[in-house]
Short mmCIF file of C-alpha atoms in Angstrom, two decimals:
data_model
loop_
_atom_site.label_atom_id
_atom_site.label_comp_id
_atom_site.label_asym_id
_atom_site.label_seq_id
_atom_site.Cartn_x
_atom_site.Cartn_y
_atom_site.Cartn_z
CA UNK O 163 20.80 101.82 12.08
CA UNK O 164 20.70 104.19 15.08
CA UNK O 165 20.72 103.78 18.60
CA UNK O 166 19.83 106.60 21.08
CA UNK O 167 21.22 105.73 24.58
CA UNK O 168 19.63 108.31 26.34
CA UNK O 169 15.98 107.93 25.37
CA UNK O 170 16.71 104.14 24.79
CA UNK O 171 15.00 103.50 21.56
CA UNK O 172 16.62 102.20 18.27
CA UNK O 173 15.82 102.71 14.73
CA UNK O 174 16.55 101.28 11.76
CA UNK O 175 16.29 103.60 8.41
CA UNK O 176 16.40 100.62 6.32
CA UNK O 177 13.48 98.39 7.11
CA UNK O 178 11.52 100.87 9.21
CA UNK O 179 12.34 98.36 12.35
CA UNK O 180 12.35 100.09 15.81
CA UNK O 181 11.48 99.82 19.57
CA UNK O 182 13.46 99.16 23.18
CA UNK O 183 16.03 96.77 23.76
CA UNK O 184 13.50 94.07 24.49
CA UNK O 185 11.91 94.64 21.38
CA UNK O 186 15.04 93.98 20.10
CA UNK O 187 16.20 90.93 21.33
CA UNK O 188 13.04 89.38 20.75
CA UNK O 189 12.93 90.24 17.27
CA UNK O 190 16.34 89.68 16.50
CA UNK O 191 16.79 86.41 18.68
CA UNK O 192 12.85 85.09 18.07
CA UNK O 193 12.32 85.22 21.51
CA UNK O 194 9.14 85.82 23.19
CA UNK O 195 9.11 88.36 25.68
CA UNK O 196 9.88 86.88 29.39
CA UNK O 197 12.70 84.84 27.44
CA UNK O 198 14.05 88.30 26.28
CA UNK O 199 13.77 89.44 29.76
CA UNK O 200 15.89 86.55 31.11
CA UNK O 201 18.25 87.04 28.21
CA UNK O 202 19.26 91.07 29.05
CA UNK O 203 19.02 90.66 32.86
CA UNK O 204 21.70 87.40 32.33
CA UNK O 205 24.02 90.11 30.49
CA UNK O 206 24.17 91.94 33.71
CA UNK O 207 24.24 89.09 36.55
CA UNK O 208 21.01 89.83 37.54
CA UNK O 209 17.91 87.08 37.96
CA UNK O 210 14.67 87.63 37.20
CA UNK O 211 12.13 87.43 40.29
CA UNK O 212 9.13 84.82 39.60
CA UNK O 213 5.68 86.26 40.52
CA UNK O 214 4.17 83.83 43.32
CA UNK O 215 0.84 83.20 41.43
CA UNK O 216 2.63 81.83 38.63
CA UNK O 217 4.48 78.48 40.33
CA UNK O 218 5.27 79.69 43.44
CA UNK O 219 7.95 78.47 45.36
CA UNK O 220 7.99 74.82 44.12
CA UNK O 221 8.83 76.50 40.50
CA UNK O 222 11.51 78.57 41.49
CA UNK O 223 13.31 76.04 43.33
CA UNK O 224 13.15 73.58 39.70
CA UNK O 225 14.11 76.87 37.74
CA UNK O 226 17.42 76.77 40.25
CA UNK O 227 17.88 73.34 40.60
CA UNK O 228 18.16 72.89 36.67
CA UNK O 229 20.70 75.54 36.31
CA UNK O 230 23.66 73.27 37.03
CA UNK O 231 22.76 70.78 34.87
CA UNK O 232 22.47 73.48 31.73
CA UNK O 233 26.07 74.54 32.53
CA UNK O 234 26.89 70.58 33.27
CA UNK O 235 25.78 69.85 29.29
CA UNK O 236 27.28 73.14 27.90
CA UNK O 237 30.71 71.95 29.78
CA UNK O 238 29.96 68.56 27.64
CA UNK O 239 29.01 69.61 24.58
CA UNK O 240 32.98 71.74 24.60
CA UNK O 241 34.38 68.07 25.90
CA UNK O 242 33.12 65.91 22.84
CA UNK O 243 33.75 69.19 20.26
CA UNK O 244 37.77 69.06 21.79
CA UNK O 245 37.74 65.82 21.10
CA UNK O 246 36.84 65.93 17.26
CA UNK O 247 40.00 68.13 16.83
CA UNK O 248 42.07 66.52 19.68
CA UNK O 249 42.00 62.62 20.22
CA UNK O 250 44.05 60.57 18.42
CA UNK O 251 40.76 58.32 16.78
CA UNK O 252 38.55 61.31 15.63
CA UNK O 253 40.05 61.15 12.45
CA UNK O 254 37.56 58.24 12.10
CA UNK O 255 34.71 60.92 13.07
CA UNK O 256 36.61 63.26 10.46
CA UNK O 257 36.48 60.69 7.87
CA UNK O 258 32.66 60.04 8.42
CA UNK O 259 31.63 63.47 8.58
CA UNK O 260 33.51 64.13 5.16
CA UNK O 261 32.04 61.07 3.81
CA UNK O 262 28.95 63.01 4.43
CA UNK O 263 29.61 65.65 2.51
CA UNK O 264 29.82 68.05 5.72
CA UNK O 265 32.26 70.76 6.02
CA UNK O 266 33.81 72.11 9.31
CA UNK O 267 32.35 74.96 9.19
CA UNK O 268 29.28 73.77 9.23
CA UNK O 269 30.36 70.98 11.94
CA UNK O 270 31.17 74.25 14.09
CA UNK O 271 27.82 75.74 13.27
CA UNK O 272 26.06 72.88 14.94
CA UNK O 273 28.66 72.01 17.57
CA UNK O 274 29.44 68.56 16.45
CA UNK O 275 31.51 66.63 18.72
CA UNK O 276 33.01 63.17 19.05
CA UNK O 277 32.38 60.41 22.07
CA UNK O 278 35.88 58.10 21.71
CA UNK O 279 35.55 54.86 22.31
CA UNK O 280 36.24 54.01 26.05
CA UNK O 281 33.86 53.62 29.02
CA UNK O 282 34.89 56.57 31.31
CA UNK O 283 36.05 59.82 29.04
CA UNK O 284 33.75 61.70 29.91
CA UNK O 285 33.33 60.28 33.37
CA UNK O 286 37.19 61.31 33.66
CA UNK O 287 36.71 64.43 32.56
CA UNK O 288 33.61 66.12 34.75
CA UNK O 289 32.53 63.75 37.16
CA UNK O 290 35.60 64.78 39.74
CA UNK O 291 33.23 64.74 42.61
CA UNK O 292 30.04 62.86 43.61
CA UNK O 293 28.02 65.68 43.00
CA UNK O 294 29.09 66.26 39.35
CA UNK O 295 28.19 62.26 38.92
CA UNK O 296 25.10 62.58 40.18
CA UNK O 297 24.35 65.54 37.60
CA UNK O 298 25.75 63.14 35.09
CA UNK O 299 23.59 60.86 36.08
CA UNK O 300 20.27 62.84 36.23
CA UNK O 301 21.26 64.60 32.47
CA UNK O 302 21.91 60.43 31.09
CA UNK O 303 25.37 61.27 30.23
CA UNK O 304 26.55 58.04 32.45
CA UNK O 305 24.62 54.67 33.16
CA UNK O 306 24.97 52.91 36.35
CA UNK O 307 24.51 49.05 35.96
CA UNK O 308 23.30 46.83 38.16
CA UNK O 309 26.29 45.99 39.70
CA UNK O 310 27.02 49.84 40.69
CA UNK O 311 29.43 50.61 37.95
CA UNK O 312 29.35 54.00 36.19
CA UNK O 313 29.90 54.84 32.45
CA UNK O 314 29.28 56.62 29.94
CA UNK O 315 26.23 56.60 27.85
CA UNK O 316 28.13 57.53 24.16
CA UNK O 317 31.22 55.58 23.03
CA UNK O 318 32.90 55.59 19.81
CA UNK O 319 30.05 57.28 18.45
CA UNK O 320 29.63 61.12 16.38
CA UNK O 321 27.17 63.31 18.94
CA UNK O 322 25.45 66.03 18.34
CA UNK O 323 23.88 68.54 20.83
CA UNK O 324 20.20 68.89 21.27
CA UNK O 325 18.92 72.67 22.03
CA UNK O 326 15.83 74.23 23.37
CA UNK O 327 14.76 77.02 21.72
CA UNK O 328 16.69 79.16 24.55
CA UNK O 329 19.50 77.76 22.58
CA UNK O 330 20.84 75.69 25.84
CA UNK O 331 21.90 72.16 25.10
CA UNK O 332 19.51 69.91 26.90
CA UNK O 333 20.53 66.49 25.29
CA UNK O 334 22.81 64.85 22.81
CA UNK O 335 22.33 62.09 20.07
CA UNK O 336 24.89 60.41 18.73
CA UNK O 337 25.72 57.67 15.89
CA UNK O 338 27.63 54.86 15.63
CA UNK O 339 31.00 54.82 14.44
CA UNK O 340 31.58 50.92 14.75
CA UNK O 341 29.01 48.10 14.74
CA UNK O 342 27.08 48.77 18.32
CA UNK O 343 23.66 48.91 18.51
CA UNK O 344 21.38 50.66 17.64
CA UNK O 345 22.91 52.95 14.91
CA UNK O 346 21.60 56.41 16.87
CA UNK O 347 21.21 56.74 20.05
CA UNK O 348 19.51 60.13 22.18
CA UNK O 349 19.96 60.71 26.00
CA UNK O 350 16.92 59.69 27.97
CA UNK O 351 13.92 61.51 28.98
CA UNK O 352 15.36 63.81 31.98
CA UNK O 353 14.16 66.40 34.36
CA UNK O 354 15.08 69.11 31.12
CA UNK O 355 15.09 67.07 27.94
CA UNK O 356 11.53 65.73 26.97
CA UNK O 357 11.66 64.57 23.54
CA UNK O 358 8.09 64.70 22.58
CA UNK O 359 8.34 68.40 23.12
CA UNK O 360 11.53 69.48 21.77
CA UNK O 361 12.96 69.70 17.81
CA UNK O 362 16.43 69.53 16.32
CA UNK O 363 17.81 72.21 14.66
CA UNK O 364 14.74 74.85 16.14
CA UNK O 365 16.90 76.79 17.52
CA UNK O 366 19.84 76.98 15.11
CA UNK O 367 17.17 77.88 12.39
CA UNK O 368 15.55 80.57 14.30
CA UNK O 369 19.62 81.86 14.87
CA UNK O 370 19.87 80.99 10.87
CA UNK O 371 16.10 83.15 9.56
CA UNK O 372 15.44 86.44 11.48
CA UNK O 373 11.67 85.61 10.74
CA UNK O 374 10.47 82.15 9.82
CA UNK O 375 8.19 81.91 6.47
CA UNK O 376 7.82 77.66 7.08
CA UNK O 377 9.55 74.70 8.79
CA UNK O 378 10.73 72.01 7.18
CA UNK O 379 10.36 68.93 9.31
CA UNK O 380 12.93 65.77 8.42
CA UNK O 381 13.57 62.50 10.13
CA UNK O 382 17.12 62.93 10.83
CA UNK O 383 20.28 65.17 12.54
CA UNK O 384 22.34 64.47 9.05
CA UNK O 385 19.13 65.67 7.16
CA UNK O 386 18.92 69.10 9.33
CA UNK O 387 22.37 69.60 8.88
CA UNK O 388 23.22 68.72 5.26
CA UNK O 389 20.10 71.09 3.89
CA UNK O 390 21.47 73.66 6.25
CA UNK O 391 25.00 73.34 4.66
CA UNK O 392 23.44 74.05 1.00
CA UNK O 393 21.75 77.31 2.03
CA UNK O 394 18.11 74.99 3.58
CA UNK O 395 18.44 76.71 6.94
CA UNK O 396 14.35 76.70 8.05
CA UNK O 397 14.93 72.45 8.47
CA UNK O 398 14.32 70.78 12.05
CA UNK O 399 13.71 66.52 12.90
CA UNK O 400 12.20 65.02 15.98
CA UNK O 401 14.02 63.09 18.97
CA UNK O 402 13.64 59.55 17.59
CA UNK O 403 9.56 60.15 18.42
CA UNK O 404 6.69 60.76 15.85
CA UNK O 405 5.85 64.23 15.01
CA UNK O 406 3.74 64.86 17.91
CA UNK O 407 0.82 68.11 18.11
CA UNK O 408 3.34 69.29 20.74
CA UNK O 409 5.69 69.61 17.61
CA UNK O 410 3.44 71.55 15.31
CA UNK O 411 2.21 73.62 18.05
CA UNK O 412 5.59 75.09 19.01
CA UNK O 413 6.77 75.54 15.35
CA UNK O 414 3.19 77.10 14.51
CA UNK O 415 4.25 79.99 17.19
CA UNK O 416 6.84 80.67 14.95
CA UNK O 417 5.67 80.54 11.37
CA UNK O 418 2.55 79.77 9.47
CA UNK O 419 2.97 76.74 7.72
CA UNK O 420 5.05 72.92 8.27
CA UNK O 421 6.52 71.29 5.21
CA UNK O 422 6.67 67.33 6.24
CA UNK O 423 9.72 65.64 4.18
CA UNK O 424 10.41 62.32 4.65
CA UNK O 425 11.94 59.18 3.14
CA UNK O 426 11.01 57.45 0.37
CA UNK O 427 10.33 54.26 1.97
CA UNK O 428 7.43 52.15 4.05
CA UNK O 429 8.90 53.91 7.26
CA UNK O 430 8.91 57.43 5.88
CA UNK O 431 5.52 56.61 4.39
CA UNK O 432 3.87 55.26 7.64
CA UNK O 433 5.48 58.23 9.33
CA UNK O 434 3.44 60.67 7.12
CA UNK O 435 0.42 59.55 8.26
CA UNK O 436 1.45 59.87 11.70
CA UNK O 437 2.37 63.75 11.37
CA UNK O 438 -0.99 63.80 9.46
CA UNK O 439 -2.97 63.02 12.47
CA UNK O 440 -0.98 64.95 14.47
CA UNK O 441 -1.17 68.24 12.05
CA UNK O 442 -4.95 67.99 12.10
CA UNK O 443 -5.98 69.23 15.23
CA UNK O 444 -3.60 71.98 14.94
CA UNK O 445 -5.07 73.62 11.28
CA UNK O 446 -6.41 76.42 13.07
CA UNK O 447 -7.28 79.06 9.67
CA UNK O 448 -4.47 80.21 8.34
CA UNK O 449 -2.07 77.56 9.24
CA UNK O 450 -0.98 75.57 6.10
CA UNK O 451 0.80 71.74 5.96
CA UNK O 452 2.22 70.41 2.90
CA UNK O 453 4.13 66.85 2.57
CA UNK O 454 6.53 65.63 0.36
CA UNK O 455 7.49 61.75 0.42
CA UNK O 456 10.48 61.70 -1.59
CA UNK O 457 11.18 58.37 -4.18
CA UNK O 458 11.82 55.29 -2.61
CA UNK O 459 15.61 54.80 -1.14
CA UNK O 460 16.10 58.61 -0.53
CA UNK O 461 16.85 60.97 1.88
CA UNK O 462 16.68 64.89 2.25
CA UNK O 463 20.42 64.38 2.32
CA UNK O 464 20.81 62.54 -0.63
CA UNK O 465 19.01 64.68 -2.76
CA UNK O 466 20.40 68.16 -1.67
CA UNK O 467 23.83 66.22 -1.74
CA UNK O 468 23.01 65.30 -5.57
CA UNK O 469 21.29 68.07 -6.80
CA UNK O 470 21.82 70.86 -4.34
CA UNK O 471 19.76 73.48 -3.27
CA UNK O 472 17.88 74.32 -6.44
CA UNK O 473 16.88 70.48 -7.14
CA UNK O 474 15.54 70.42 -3.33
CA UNK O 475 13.73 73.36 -3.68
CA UNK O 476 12.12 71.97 -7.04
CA UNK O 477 11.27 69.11 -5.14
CA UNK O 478 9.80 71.25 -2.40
CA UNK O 479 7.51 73.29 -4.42
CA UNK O 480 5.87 69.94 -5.59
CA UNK O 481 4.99 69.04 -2.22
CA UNK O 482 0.97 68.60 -1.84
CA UNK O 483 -1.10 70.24 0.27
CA UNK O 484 -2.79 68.75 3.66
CA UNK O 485 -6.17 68.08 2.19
CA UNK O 486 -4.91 66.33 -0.81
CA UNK O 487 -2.56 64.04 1.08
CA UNK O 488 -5.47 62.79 3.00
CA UNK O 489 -7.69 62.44 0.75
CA UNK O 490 -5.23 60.12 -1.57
CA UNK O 491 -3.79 58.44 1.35
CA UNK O 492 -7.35 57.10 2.29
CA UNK O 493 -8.30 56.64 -1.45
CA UNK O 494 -5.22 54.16 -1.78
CA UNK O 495 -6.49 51.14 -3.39
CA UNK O 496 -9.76 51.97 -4.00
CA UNK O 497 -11.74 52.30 -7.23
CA UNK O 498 -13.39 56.14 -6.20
CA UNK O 499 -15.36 55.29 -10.16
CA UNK O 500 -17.94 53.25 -8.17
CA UNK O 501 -20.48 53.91 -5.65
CA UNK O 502 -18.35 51.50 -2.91
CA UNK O 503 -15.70 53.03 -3.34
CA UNK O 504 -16.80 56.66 -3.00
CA UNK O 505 -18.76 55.30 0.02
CA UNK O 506 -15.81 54.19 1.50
CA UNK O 507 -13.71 56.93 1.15
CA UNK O 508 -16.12 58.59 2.91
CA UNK O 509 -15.95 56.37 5.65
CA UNK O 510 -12.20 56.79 5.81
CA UNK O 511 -12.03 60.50 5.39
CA UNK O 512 -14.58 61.44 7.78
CA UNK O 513 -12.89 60.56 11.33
CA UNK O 514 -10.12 62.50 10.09
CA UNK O 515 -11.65 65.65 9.20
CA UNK O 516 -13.48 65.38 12.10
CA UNK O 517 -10.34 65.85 14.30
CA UNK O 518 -10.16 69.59 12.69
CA UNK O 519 -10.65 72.69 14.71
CA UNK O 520 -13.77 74.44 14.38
CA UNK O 521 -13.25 76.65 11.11
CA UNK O 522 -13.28 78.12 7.43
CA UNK O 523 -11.00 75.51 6.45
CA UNK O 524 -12.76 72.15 8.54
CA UNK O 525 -15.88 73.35 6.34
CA UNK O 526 -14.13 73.07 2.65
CA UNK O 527 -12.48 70.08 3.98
CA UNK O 528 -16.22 68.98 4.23
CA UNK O 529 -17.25 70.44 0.71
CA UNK O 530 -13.71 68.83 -0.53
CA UNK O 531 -15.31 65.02 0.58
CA UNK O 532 -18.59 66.09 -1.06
CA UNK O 533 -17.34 67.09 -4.12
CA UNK O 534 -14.85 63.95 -4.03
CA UNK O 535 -17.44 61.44 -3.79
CA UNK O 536 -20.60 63.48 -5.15
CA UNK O 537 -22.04 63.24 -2.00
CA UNK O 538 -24.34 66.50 -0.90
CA UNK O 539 -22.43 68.84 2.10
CA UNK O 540 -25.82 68.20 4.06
CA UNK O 541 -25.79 64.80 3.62
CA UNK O 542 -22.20 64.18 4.43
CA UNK O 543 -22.10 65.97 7.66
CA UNK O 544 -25.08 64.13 8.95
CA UNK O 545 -23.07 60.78 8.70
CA UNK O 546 -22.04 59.18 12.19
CA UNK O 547 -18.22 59.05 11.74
CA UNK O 548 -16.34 56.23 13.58
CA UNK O 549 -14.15 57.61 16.32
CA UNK O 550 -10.73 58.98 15.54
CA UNK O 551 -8.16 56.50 13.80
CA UNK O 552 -11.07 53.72 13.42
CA UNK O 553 -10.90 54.43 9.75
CA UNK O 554 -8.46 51.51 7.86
CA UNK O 555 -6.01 53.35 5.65
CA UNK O 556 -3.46 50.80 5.07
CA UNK O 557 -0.25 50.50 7.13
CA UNK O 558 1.88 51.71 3.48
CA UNK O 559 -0.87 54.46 2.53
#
């Protein structure tokens, strides 16, 4: 690998990789390019000037305004990761988290922390002035109450840092180490965490992969971080939200196809469907979805923690394509032998294709319903479909 200062290229004799130091960063850190630019010009304590076209004043003065609540979170994040080693009832945390099967390495890797039980640690620790509560405030770290009281929003409970893919912590979720409610908990929508737009683990898997092959989306931070620990590093879960097409559309940038794992039970089943229709819109050609709904009463975590990596991958490589999930899922419970039932599969199917992008693949999904229910292509595509999500696939297809 060779660097030349002077002309300010590098070159790598290994791969063939070369280019600037933008180049670089972007391909080393998966970053597109104005992120790189940000990234090198924060190396040198310089900020990057917004063109006025593009936001104008209003959107510089957010860009600013959101920088002290980044640093506010990072400062938090450090708080509830000193307190995993430090306080005196984190060996309850400990104790979870080995239960688990995690290791601390791994628990490093993803900046686990721990809330202790209390109403004001956290409080105590950064809100020293009226400012620093109101950024606690605006980030959800504290609740005020109706009665003007100030707290904080995780007690007793393991958290774990949300990222954007800039790798800045922009939210925390945290479970339950006694018996509150509910079990997990994220911080609330803010002026920097939106949780239909962002995905955990993203960012620690673009760190983890210097080029992403395909995403594994799971329902859960334990699931992200347990196939991570056994060598599944590509592995990311939504905010508590369904997979939305903001989802797909971010992890598309990165890779070309979305595994969807979930758990096998009514939940993980009804969730399927929902990153389905979601997914559908987004199969632009050359995109690829696959799902895998694993046997009832199990987890990603409980079958990499069983079998390891090798039985998950197994398990992975039976996972069935987008078209066949559909077209099953809507088939459910009817008898596709007789003319009914082939008409109403038809029925079913065709809002969903439908919601396809203009394309190669939209037209074999087509031919795929034709030669499904021996319908002619013609034929089929002169049908009047019933609008999007009018067709009734059962609640546990």
């Amino acid at each position: 690998f060779s660097v030349n200062g002077e002309k300010q290229f590098y070159y790598c004799f290994g791969c063939g990789a070369g280019g600037n130091a933008l180049g670089f960063v972007m391909d080393y850190d998966n970053l597109d390019f104005p992120q790189a630019v940000e990234t090198l010009a924060a190396t040198v304590g310089l900020d990057v000037p917004r063109e006025p076209g593009r936001g104008g004043a209003a959107s510089e003065e957010r860009f600013e305004s959101h920088k002290p609540l980044y640093e506010l979170l990072e400062k938090a994040s450090l708080f509830y990761q000193q307190q995993l080693r430090k306080h005196p009832d984190a060996k309850r945390a400990v104790s979870y988290l080995k239960e688990r099967g995690l290791t601390g390495l791994i628990a490093k890797q993803f900046d686990i922390g721990f809330a202790p039980p209390g109403w004001d640690n956290l409080l105590s620790a950064l809100g020293d002035s009226e400012d620093a509560k109101d950024k606690l405030l605006k980030t959800g770290m504290v609740v005020k109450n109706e009665a003007g009281r100030i707290y904080d929003r995780f007690r007793d409970r393991v958290v774990f840092p949300i990222r954007d893919q800039r790798g800045r912590v922009i939210g925390f979720g945290g479970r339950v180490l006694g018996d509150d409610k509910p079990k997990y908990l994220n911080s609330p929508e803010t002026e920097i965490f939106h949780k239909g737009r962002e995905l955990y683990g993203l960012y620690e898997a673009r760190q983890s992969t210097r080029k992403l092959e395909r995403v594994l989306v799971v329902e859960g931070y334990m699931d992200v971080i347990a196939l991570a620990q056994h060598g599944i590093t590509f592995a990311t879960a939504t905010l508590g939200t369904a997979t939305s097409q903001t989802h797909l559309e971010r992890i598309y940038r990165l890779c070309p196809e979305v595994v969807f794992c979930f758990d096998g039970d009514a939940a993980g089943r009804k969730a399927a469907l929902r990153a389905l229709e979601a997914a559908l819109p987004c199969m632009e050609d050359g995109r690829q979805a696959r799902f895998l709904v694993l046997p009832e009463g199990q987890d990603p975590d409980d079958a990499v923690r069983s079998g390891g990596r090798e039985h998950l991958e197994q398990l992975l490589a039976t996972a069935v394509p987008l078209e066949s999930f559909l077209f099953d899922s809507v088939a459910k419970g009817l008898d596709i032998n007789s003319l009914e039932g082939r008409a109403r599969m038809s029925k079913l199917a065709l809002p969903y294709i439908r919601e396809l992008p203009e394309g190669v693949f939209r037209q074999l999904m087509f031919q795929a319903l034709a030669d499904r229910t021996g319908l002619e292509l013609n034929s089929l595509m002169r049908l009047e479909a019933p609008p999007p999500g009018a067709g009734d696939v059962p609640d546990d297809a």
